[in-house]
C-alpha positions as a printed Julia matrix, in Angstrom:
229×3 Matrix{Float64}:
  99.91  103.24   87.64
  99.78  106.78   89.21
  98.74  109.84   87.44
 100.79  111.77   85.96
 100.1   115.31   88.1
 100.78  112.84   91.49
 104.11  112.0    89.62
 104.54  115.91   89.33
 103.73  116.19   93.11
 106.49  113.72   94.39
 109.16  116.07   92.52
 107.88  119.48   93.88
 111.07  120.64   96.13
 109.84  120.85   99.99
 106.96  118.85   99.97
 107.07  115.15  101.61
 107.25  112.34   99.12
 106.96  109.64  101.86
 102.85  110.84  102.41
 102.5   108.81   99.23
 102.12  105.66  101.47
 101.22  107.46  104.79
  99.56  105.04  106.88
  96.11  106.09  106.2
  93.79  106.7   103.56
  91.29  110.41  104.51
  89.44  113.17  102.7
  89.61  117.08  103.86
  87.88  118.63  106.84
  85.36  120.27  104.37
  84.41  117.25  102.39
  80.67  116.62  102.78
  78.44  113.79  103.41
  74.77  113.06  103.28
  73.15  112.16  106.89
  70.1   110.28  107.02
  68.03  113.63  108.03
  68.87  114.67  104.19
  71.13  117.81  105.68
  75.0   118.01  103.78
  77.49  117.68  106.64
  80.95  118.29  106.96
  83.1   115.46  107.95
  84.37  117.93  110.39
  81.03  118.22  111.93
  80.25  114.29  111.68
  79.46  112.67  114.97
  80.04  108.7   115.4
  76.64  106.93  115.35
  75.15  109.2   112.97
  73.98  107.61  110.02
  75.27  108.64  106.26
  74.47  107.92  102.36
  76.94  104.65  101.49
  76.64  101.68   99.2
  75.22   98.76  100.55
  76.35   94.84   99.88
  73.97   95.14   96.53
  75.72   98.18   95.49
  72.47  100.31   96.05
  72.92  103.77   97.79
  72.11  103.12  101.49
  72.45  104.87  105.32
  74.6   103.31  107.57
  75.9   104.14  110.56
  79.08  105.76  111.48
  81.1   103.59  113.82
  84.45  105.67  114.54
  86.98  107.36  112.44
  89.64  105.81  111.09
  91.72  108.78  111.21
  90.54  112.84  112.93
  92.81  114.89  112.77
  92.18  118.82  112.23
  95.65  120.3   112.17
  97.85  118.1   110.24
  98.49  119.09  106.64
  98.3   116.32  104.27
  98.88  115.87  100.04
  95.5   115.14   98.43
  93.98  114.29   95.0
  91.9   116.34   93.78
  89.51  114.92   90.9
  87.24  116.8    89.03
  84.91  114.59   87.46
  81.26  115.27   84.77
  78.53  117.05   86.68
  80.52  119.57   88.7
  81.48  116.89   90.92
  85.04  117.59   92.53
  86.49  115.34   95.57
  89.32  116.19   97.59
  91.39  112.43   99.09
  94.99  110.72   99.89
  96.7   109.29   97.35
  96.23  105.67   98.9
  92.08  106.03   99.81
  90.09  103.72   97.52
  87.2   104.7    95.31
  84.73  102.72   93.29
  85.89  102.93   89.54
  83.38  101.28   86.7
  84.65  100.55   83.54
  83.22  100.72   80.12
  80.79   97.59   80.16
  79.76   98.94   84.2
  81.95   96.32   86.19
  82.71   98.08   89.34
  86.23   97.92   91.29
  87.76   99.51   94.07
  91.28  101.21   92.94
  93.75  103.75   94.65
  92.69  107.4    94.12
  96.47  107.65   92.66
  95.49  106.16   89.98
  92.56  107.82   88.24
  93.43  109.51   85.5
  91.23  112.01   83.1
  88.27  109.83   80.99
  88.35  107.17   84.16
  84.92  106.34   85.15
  83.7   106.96   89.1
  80.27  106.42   90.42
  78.34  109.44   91.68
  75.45  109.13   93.69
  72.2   111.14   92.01
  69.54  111.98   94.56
  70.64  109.45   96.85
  68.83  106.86   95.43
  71.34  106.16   91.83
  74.5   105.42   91.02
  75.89  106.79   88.13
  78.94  106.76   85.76
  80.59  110.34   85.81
  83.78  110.77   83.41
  87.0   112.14   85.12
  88.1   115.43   83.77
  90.75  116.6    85.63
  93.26  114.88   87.87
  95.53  117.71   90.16
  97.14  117.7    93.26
  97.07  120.09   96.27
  98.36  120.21  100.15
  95.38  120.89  102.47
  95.21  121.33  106.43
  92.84  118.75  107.87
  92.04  114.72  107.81
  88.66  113.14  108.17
  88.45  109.44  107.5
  84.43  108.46  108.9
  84.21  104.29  109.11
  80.59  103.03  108.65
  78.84   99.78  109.07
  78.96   99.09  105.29
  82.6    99.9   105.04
  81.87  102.86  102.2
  80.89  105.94  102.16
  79.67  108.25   99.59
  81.72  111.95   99.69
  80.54  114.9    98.05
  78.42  112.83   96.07
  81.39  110.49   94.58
  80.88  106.59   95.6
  83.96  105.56   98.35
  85.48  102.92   99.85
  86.21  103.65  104.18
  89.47  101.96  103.47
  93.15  102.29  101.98
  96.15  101.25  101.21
  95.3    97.98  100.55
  93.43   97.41   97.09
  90.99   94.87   98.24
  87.8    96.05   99.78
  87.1    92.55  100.71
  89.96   91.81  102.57
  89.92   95.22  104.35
  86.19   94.95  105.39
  87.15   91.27  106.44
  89.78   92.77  109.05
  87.53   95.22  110.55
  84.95   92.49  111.32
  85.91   92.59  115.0
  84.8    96.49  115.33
  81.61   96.09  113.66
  80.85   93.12  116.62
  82.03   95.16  119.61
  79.87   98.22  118.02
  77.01   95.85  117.9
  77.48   95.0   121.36
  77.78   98.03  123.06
  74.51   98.87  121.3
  72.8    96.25  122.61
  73.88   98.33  126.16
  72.85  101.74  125.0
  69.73  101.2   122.62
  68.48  104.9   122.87
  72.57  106.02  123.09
  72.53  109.67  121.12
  75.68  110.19  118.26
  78.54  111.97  120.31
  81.45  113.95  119.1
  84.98  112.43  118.32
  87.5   113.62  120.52
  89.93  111.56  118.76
  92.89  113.24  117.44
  94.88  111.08  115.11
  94.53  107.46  113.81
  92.32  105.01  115.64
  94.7   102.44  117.61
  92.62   99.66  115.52
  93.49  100.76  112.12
  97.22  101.27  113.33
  97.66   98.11  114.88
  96.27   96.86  111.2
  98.58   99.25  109.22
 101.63   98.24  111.32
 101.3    94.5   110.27
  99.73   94.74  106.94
 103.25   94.28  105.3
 104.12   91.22  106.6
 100.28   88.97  106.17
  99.27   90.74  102.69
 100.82   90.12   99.39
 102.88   93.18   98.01
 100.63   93.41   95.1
  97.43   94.47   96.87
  99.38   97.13   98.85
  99.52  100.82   97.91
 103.38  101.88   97.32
């Protein structure tokens, strides 16, 4: 179920209730991420085949590399959730993005951003080497100019210190890592071409063809219940 402030959003006069299922799932130009050097970087400032703090297939805080963006776009103004969570930890993402939830005896899920609500639990990376339980606070909703969604290896990343999935709009990390199996293979080919190959800048503007070609069939090979409406 969505929160109740992105309920409020959907009824404010002037802004565009259809972003609530855009076709992709970002955070804002300012979020942050942790490179593998141990410097804070923008995801506006995020180069593909740099390497950033994500989860790995044990659940453990890991680097992996960045592989392309799903969506880059720095103009375009987009509705966000904006959590405030324990810890002075406070993330900025589309209603649709997933993020790893944890409920009270620690099983971990991925669920829509949409629908945390205040005393949810979200993971929060501590150091970069832990994982822990942070209690949601505050659930509000803002409109904010800029739309970074970074795709690594592992298929999550960790931003501004809160525990992510790469994906949306479908609520199965499984089956969304599962369809981008053919991109990690053609990334691991071209490496095998460009060993010492040095991360470049994304002159991408808008969402990867990949990921639309995916989000323009999604409705018609996925069962309504895993997608985000």
């Amino acid at each position: 179920m969505k929160n109740k402030e992105y309920k409020k959003l959907l009824s404010i006069p002037g802004l565009d209730s259809s972003q609530a299922s855009y076709t992709s799932g970002c955070f804002t130009a300012s979020s942050t991420v942790v490179t593998e050097s141990g410097e804070r970087r923008r995801l506006s400032d995020l180069r593909i085949g740099e390497r950033v703090l994500s989860i790995d297939e044990d659940g453990r805080p890991a680097f992996s590399e960045v592989m392309l963006f799903l969506d880059r776009n720095s103009d375009e103004e987009r509705q966000f959730v904006h959590i405030e969570a324990d810890g002075n930890t406070h993330l900025s993402v589309t209603p649709s993005h997933l993020l790893m939830s944890v409920d009270s005896v620690g099983s971990r899920s991925f669920v829509f951003a949409d629908s945390i609500e205040e005393g949810d639990l979200l993971l929060v990376a501590v150091n970069g080497t832990t994982l822990v339980p942070r209690r949601v606070l505050r659930v509000s909703v803002a409109v904010s100019r800029g739309v970074f969604a970074p795709l690594t290896r592992h298929g999550t990343v960790i931003v501004d210190s809160v525990a992510a999935s790469c994906y949306a709009l479908v609520e199965s990390q499984s089956v969304a890592h599962w369809s981008f199996l053919p991109v990690r293979a053609a990334t691991t080919i071209s490496r095998w071409f460009s060993a010492t190959k040095v991360p470049e800048a994304s002159r991408q503007n808008g969402i990867h063809w990949y990921a639309k070609a995916l989000y323009a069939i999604k409705d018609y090979v996925l069962p309504a219940k895993l997608l985000h409406h």
